[in-house]
CSV table of C-alpha atoms in Angstrom, one decimal:
chain,number,residue,atom,x,y,z
B,235,MET,CA,16.0,18.6,-14.1
B,236,SER,CA,16.9,18.4,-10.4
B,237,LEU,CA,15.3,15.8,-8.1
B,238,THR,CA,13.5,18.4,-6.1
B,239,ALA,CA,9.8,18.7,-6.3
B,240,LEU,CA,8.1,21.9,-7.5
B,241,GLN,CA,7.3,23.1,-3.9
B,242,SER,CA,9.9,23.6,-1.2
B,243,THR,CA,10.4,21.4,1.8
B,244,VAL,CA,9.5,24.3,4.1
B,245,PHE,CA,6.2,24.7,2.4
B,246,PHE,CA,5.3,21.1,2.8
B,247,ARG,CA,6.3,21.3,6.5
B,248,LYS,CA,3.9,24.2,6.9
B,249,ILE,CA,1.1,22.1,5.3
B,250,LEU,CA,1.8,19.1,7.6
B,251,SER,CA,1.8,21.4,10.7
B,252,HIS,CA,-2.0,21.8,10.3
B,253,PHE,CA,-2.6,18.0,10.9
B,254,PRO,CA,-2.2,15.5,13.7
B,255,GLN,CA,1.3,14.3,13.8
B,256,ASP,CA,0.7,10.5,14.3
B,257,ILE,CA,1.4,9.7,10.7
B,258,SER,CA,3.4,6.6,9.5
B,259,LEU,CA,3.8,7.8,5.9
B,260,ALA,CA,2.9,11.0,4.2
B,261,PHE,CA,3.4,11.8,0.6
B,262,ALA,CA,2.4,14.5,-2.0
B,263,TYR,CA,1.8,13.5,-5.6
B,264,GLY,CA,0.4,14.7,-8.9
B,265,SER,CA,0.9,17.6,-11.3
B,266,GLY,CA,1.1,20.1,-8.4
B,267,VAL,CA,4.2,18.4,-7.1
B,268,PHE,CA,6.0,17.1,-10.2
B,269,ARG,CA,6.2,18.7,-13.6
B,270,GLN,CA,4.5,17.2,-16.6
B,271,SER,CA,5.5,17.9,-20.2
B,272,GLY,CA,3.6,20.7,-21.7
B,273,SER,CA,2.6,22.3,-18.4
B,274,SER,CA,3.5,26.0,-17.9
B,275,GLN,CA,4.7,27.3,-14.6
B,276,SER,CA,1.6,29.4,-14.1
B,277,HIS,CA,-0.6,26.3,-14.7
B,278,ILE,CA,1.4,24.3,-12.2
B,279,GLY,CA,1.0,27.0,-9.6
B,280,ASN,CA,-2.8,26.7,-9.9
B,281,ASN,CA,-3.0,22.9,-9.5
B,282,MET,CA,-4.5,21.4,-6.5
B,283,LEU,CA,-2.0,19.7,-4.3
B,284,ASP,CA,-2.7,16.0,-3.5
B,285,PHE,CA,-1.6,14.2,-0.3
B,286,VAL,CA,-2.0,10.8,1.3
B,287,PHE,CA,-1.5,10.2,5.0
B,288,ALA,CA,-1.1,6.7,6.3
B,289,VAL,CA,-2.0,6.4,10.0
B,290,ASP,CA,-1.9,3.5,12.5
B,291,ASP,CA,-5.1,4.4,14.2
B,292,PRO,CA,-7.6,6.1,11.8
B,293,LEU,CA,-10.3,6.6,14.5
B,294,SER,CA,-8.0,8.5,16.8
B,295,TRP,CA,-6.5,10.5,13.9
B,296,HIS,CA,-9.9,11.6,12.6
B,297,LYS,CA,-11.1,12.5,16.1
B,298,ILE,CA,-8.1,14.8,16.6
B,299,ASN,CA,-8.3,16.2,13.1
B,300,MET,CA,-12.0,17.0,13.4
B,301,GLN,CA,-11.2,19.0,16.5
B,302,LYS,CA,-8.5,20.9,14.7
B,303,ASN,CA,-9.9,21.0,11.1
B,304,LYS,CA,-13.7,20.5,11.4
B,305,LYS,CA,-14.3,22.5,8.2
B,306,HIS,CA,-12.2,20.2,6.1
B,307,TYR,CA,-14.9,17.6,6.4
B,308,SER,CA,-18.2,17.5,4.5
B,309,VAL,CA,-21.6,17.2,6.2
B,310,LEU,CA,-20.4,13.7,7.2
B,311,ARG,CA,-18.6,15.4,10.1
B,312,PHE,CA,-21.9,15.4,11.9
B,313,MET,CA,-21.8,11.6,12.0
B,314,GLY,CA,-18.6,11.8,14.0
B,315,PRO,CA,-15.1,10.2,13.7
B,316,LYS,CA,-16.3,6.7,14.3
B,317,GLN,CA,-18.6,6.7,11.2
B,318,ILE,CA,-16.0,8.5,9.1
B,319,THR,CA,-13.6,5.7,10.0
B,320,ASN,CA,-16.2,3.1,9.2
B,321,ILE,CA,-16.7,4.7,5.8
B,322,GLN,CA,-13.0,4.8,5.2
B,323,ASN,CA,-12.5,1.2,6.0
B,324,ASN,CA,-15.5,-0.3,4.2
B,325,TYR,CA,-15.8,1.6,0.9
B,326,GLY,CA,-13.6,1.9,-2.2
B,327,ALA,CA,-9.9,1.4,-1.6
B,328,GLY,CA,-9.9,2.1,2.1
B,329,VAL,CA,-9.0,5.8,1.7
B,330,TYR,CA,-11.1,8.8,3.0
B,331,TYR,CA,-10.5,12.1,1.2
B,332,ASN,CA,-11.2,15.6,2.2
B,333,THR,CA,-11.2,17.8,-0.9
B,334,LEU,CA,-11.0,21.5,-1.9
B,335,VAL,CA,-9.3,22.3,1.4
B,336,PRO,CA,-7.7,25.8,1.6
B,337,CYS,CA,-4.3,25.6,3.3
B,338,GLU,CA,-1.3,27.9,3.2
B,339,SER,CA,-2.8,29.9,0.3
B,340,GLN,CA,-3.2,26.7,-1.7
B,341,THR,CA,-6.1,24.3,-2.4
B,342,ILE,CA,-5.3,20.8,-1.3
B,343,LYS,CA,-6.9,17.4,-1.2
B,344,TYR,CA,-5.8,14.7,1.3
B,345,GLY,CA,-6.6,11.1,1.8
B,346,VAL,CA,-6.3,9.1,5.0
B,347,VAL,CA,-5.6,5.4,4.9
B,348,SER,CA,-4.8,2.9,7.7
B,349,THR,CA,-1.2,1.7,7.7
B,350,LYS,CA,-2.4,-1.9,7.6
B,351,THR,CA,-4.6,-1.3,4.5
B,352,LEU,CA,-1.7,0.5,2.8
B,353,ILE,CA,0.7,-2.4,3.5
B,354,GLU,CA,-1.8,-4.9,2.1
B,355,ASP,CA,-2.2,-2.9,-1.1
B,356,LEU,CA,1.6,-2.5,-1.5
B,357,VAL,CA,2.3,-6.2,-1.0
B,358,HIS,CA,-0.7,-7.9,-2.6
B,359,TRP,CA,-2.1,-5.2,-4.9
B,360,LYS,CA,-5.5,-5.7,-3.3
B,361,THR,CA,-6.9,-2.6,-5.1
B,362,LEU,CA,-3.8,-1.1,-6.7
B,363,TYR,CA,-5.1,2.3,-5.7
B,364,ILE,CA,-2.3,3.6,-3.5
B,365,ALA,CA,0.2,1.0,-4.7
B,366,GLY,CA,-0.3,2.3,-8.3
B,367,ARG,CA,0.3,5.9,-7.2
B,368,LEU,CA,3.5,4.8,-5.5
B,369,HIS,CA,4.8,3.3,-8.8
B,370,LYS,CA,5.3,6.9,-10.0
B,371,PRO,CA,7.5,9.6,-8.4
B,372,VAL,CA,6.0,11.1,-5.2
B,373,LYS,CA,7.4,13.5,-2.6
B,374,ILE,CA,7.8,11.5,0.6
B,375,LEU,CA,7.2,13.9,3.5
B,376,ILE,CA,7.1,11.6,6.5
B,377,GLN,CA,8.2,8.0,6.7
B,378,ASN,CA,8.6,6.4,10.2
B,379,GLU,CA,10.7,3.4,11.0
B,380,ASN,CA,8.0,0.8,10.5
B,381,GLY,CA,10.1,-2.0,9.0
B,382,LYS,CA,7.1,-3.8,7.6
B,383,LEU,CA,6.0,-0.7,5.8
B,384,GLN,CA,9.5,0.0,4.4
B,385,ALA,CA,9.7,-3.5,3.1
B,386,ALA,CA,6.3,-3.2,1.5
B,387,LEU,CA,7.2,0.0,-0.3
B,388,VAL,CA,10.3,-1.7,-1.9
B,389,LYS,CA,8.3,-4.8,-2.8
B,390,ASN,CA,5.7,-2.7,-4.5
B,391,LEU,CA,8.4,-1.2,-6.8
B,392,LYS,CA,9.9,-4.6,-7.5
B,393,SER,CA,6.5,-6.0,-8.4
B,394,ALA,CA,5.9,-3.1,-10.8
B,395,VAL,CA,9.2,-3.9,-12.6
B,396,THR,CA,8.3,-7.6,-12.8
B,397,ALA,CA,4.9,-7.0,-14.2
B,398,ALA,CA,6.3,-4.5,-16.8
B,399,PHE,CA,8.9,-7.1,-17.8
B,400,LEU,CA,6.2,-9.6,-18.6
B,401,MET,CA,4.4,-7.1,-20.9
B,402,LEU,CA,7.5,-5.8,-22.7
B,403,PRO,CA,9.7,-7.5,-25.4
B,404,GLU,CA,13.1,-8.9,-24.9
B,405,SER,CA,14.9,-5.6,-25.4
B,406,PHE,CA,13.6,-2.1,-24.7
B,407,THR,CA,14.7,1.4,-23.5
B,408,GLU,CA,14.6,2.6,-20.0
B,409,GLU,CA,11.9,5.2,-21.0
B,410,GLU,CA,9.7,2.4,-22.4
B,411,LEU,CA,10.0,0.6,-19.1
B,412,TYR,CA,8.9,3.6,-17.1
B,413,ILE,CA,6.0,4.3,-19.5
B,414,GLN,CA,4.9,0.7,-19.0
B,415,ILE,CA,5.2,1.0,-15.2
B,416,ALA,CA,3.3,4.3,-15.1
B,417,ALA,CA,0.5,2.6,-17.2
B,418,ILE,CA,-0.1,-0.2,-14.6
B,419,SER,CA,-2.5,1.9,-12.6
B,420,TYR,CA,-4.4,2.7,-15.8
B,421,SER,CA,-5.2,-1.1,-16.3
B,422,GLY,CA,-1.9,-2.5,-17.4
B,423,ASP,CA,-0.4,-2.4,-20.9
B,424,PHE,CA,0.5,1.1,-22.3
B,425,ARG,CA,-0.1,-0.2,-25.8
B,426,MET,CA,-3.8,-0.7,-24.9
B,427,ILE,CA,-4.3,2.8,-23.6
B,428,ILE,CA,-5.7,5.5,-25.8
B,429,GLY,CA,-6.6,9.2,-25.7
B,430,GLU,CA,-6.1,11.5,-22.7
B,431,ASP,CA,-4.6,8.8,-20.4
B,432,ARG,CA,-2.0,7.8,-22.9
B,433,SER,CA,-0.9,11.5,-23.3
B,434,LYS,CA,-0.9,11.9,-19.5
B,435,ILE,CA,1.4,8.9,-19.0
B,436,LEU,CA,3.9,10.1,-21.7
B,437,ASN,CA,3.9,13.5,-20.1
B,438,ILE,CA,4.6,12.1,-16.6
B,439,VAL,CA,7.5,10.0,-17.7
B,440,LYS,CA,9.2,12.3,-20.2
B,441,ALA,CA,9.3,15.2,-17.7
B,442,ASN,CA,10.4,13.1,-14.8
B,443,MET,CA,13.0,10.6,-16.0
B,444,PRO,CA,15.5,11.4,-13.2
B,445,HIS,CA,12.8,10.7,-10.6
B,446,PHE,CA,11.9,7.4,-12.2
B,447,GLN,CA,15.6,6.5,-12.3
B,448,LYS,CA,16.0,7.3,-8.7
B,449,LEU,CA,13.1,4.9,-7.8
B,450,TYR,CA,14.1,2.0,-10.0
B,451,SER,CA,17.8,2.0,-11.0
B,452,THR,CA,19.0,0.0,-7.9
B,453,ILE,CA,16.2,-2.6,-8.5
B,454,LEU,CA,17.3,-2.9,-12.2
B,455,GLN,CA,21.0,-3.2,-11.3
B,456,ASP,CA,20.2,-6.0,-8.7
B,457,SER,CA,17.7,-7.9,-10.9
B,458,SER,CA,18.7,-11.4,-11.9
B,459,GLN,CA,16.2,-11.3,-14.8
B,460,ALA,CA,17.7,-8.3,-16.6
B,461,VAL,CA,20.8,-6.8,-18.1
B,462,TYR,CA,20.6,-3.0,-17.3
B,463,LYS,CA,22.8,-1.0,-19.7
B,464,GLN,CA,22.5,2.2,-17.7
B,465,HIS,CA,24.7,4.4,-19.8
B,466,GLN,CA,22.9,3.4,-22.9
B,467,GLY,CA,19.4,3.6,-21.3
B,468,LYS,CA,18.7,0.1,-22.5
B,469,ILE,CA,17.5,-3.1,-20.8
B,470,GLU,CA,17.5,-6.8,-21.9
B,471,ILE,CA,15.4,-9.4,-20.1
B,472,ASP,CA,15.0,-13.1,-20.0
B,473,LYS,CA,11.9,-14.0,-22.1
B,474,SER,CA,12.4,-17.8,-21.8
B,475,PRO,CA,9.5,-19.8,-20.3
B,476,GLU,CA,11.7,-20.4,-17.3
B,477,GLY,CA,12.3,-16.7,-16.9
B,478,GLN,CA,8.7,-15.8,-17.3
B,479,PHE,CA,7.6,-18.5,-14.9
B,480,ALA,CA,9.9,-17.0,-12.2
B,481,GLN,CA,8.5,-13.6,-12.9
B,482,LEU,CA,4.9,-14.8,-12.8
B,483,MET,CA,5.5,-16.6,-9.5
B,484,SER,CA,6.8,-13.3,-7.9
B,485,LEU,CA,3.8,-11.2,-8.9
B,486,PRO,CA,1.5,-9.9,-6.2
B,487,ARG,CA,-1.2,-12.4,-5.1
B,488,THR,CA,-4.2,-10.5,-6.4
B,489,LEU,CA,-2.8,-10.3,-9.9
B,490,GLN,CA,-1.8,-14.0,-9.8
B,491,GLN,CA,-5.4,-14.8,-8.9
B,492,GLN,CA,-6.8,-12.7,-11.7
B,493,ILE,CA,-4.5,-14.4,-14.2
B,494,THR,CA,-5.6,-17.7,-12.9
B,495,TYR,CA,-9.3,-16.7,-13.2
B,496,LEU,CA,-8.6,-15.8,-16.9
B,497,VAL,CA,-6.9,-19.1,-17.8
B,498,ASP,CA,-8.5,-21.8,-15.6
B,499,PRO,CA,-11.8,-23.1,-16.9
B,500,PRO,CA,-14.6,-23.1,-14.3
B,501,GLY,CA,-14.7,-26.2,-12.2
B,502,LYS,CA,-11.1,-27.3,-13.0
B,503,ASN,CA,-9.6,-25.7,-9.9
B,504,ARG,CA,-6.0,-26.4,-10.8
B,505,ASP,CA,-3.1,-25.3,-8.6
B,506,VAL,CA,-2.0,-21.6,-9.1
B,507,GLU,CA,1.6,-22.7,-9.8
B,508,GLU,CA,0.4,-25.2,-12.5
B,509,ILE,CA,-1.6,-22.4,-14.2
B,510,LEU,CA,1.2,-19.9,-14.1
B,511,LEU,CA,3.6,-22.5,-15.6
B,512,GLN,CA,1.1,-22.9,-18.5
B,513,VAL,CA,1.0,-19.1,-18.9
B,514,SER,CA,4.8,-18.8,-18.9
B,515,GLN,CA,4.9,-21.1,-22.0
B,516,ASP,CA,2.2,-19.2,-23.9
B,517,PRO,CA,3.3,-16.9,-26.7
B,518,ASP,CA,0.7,-14.5,-25.5
B,519,CYS,CA,2.0,-14.5,-21.9
B,520,GLY,CA,2.3,-10.6,-21.9
B,521,LEU,CA,-1.2,-10.2,-23.2
B,522,ILE,CA,-2.6,-12.5,-20.5
B,523,VAL,CA,-0.8,-10.5,-17.8
B,524,GLN,CA,-2.2,-7.3,-19.3
B,525,GLN,CA,-5.7,-8.7,-19.3
B,526,GLY,CA,-5.3,-9.6,-15.6
B,527,PHE,CA,-5.0,-5.9,-14.8
B,528,CYS,CA,-8.5,-5.3,-16.4
B,529,TYR,CA,-10.0,-7.3,-13.6
B,530,PHE,CA,-9.0,-4.7,-11.0
B,531,LEU,CA,-12.3,-3.1,-10.2
B,532,PRO,CA,-12.2,0.7,-10.5
B,533,SER,CA,-12.0,1.6,-6.9
B,534,SER,CA,-10.9,4.8,-5.3
B,535,GLY,CA,-10.9,6.7,-2.1
B,536,PHE,CA,-14.2,7.9,-0.6
B,537,GLU,CA,-14.7,11.6,-1.0
B,538,LEU,CA,-17.7,13.9,-0.6
């Protein structure tokens, strides 16, 4: 399968032309953009297209967008752009969605997030809402030269690999790695996921292996913790306590805090480094990391 998305670049440009242009990052994602195993072409064509727009100044962006696209907003438009921005910043994952929007003969949904909130989620996994989506292939439509944002996007991918390493055995296939990474936004360990979500993860990975490889192959090649046998599609990692400690110390801050909360008895208040050292020596280290993901509260974008 080629590395192109299901819709053309020209089509996406037409979509973006309907919106204010002050966007630091725009991407399209989901089954309307990338194929999933078992989906027919006709079914794909009927899927809603999902977008996220990161903007430096949400208030200004919503003000202009409400002038151009007032009908995109629900009854909340009568509250004005200031209240829309307050709702975006103070509820859920800091994303405001307009849904079921007709655009270029398609139905789309788009979320607006501040660039600052996005960077915090990418670096620290504050909610893992947008960061988790960006662990999987997306179609990047706009990416400006914000160095802090570019570094955060790379860090998010590296963090996903590190977390997956901690939950996988010493040797595994490349496909197993990507399945584990795709499972992170579904509360961690793929082995703990059942039913529809499990099938969805498998379908995403199996149909999009070249896209996952494009995202992660350089990170795997450069990793000091792994031997990446690219031609065989196999990976071996360091599962020693020293190796696991290095991986635990490089996890995003929020996940470290949640692992600490799991392990440290109330009132003891030990240093985070001391607790992670203990976890690295535990035979159930991977399970503890997986349980840490369960403490991410189910948060999402605000939509009405």
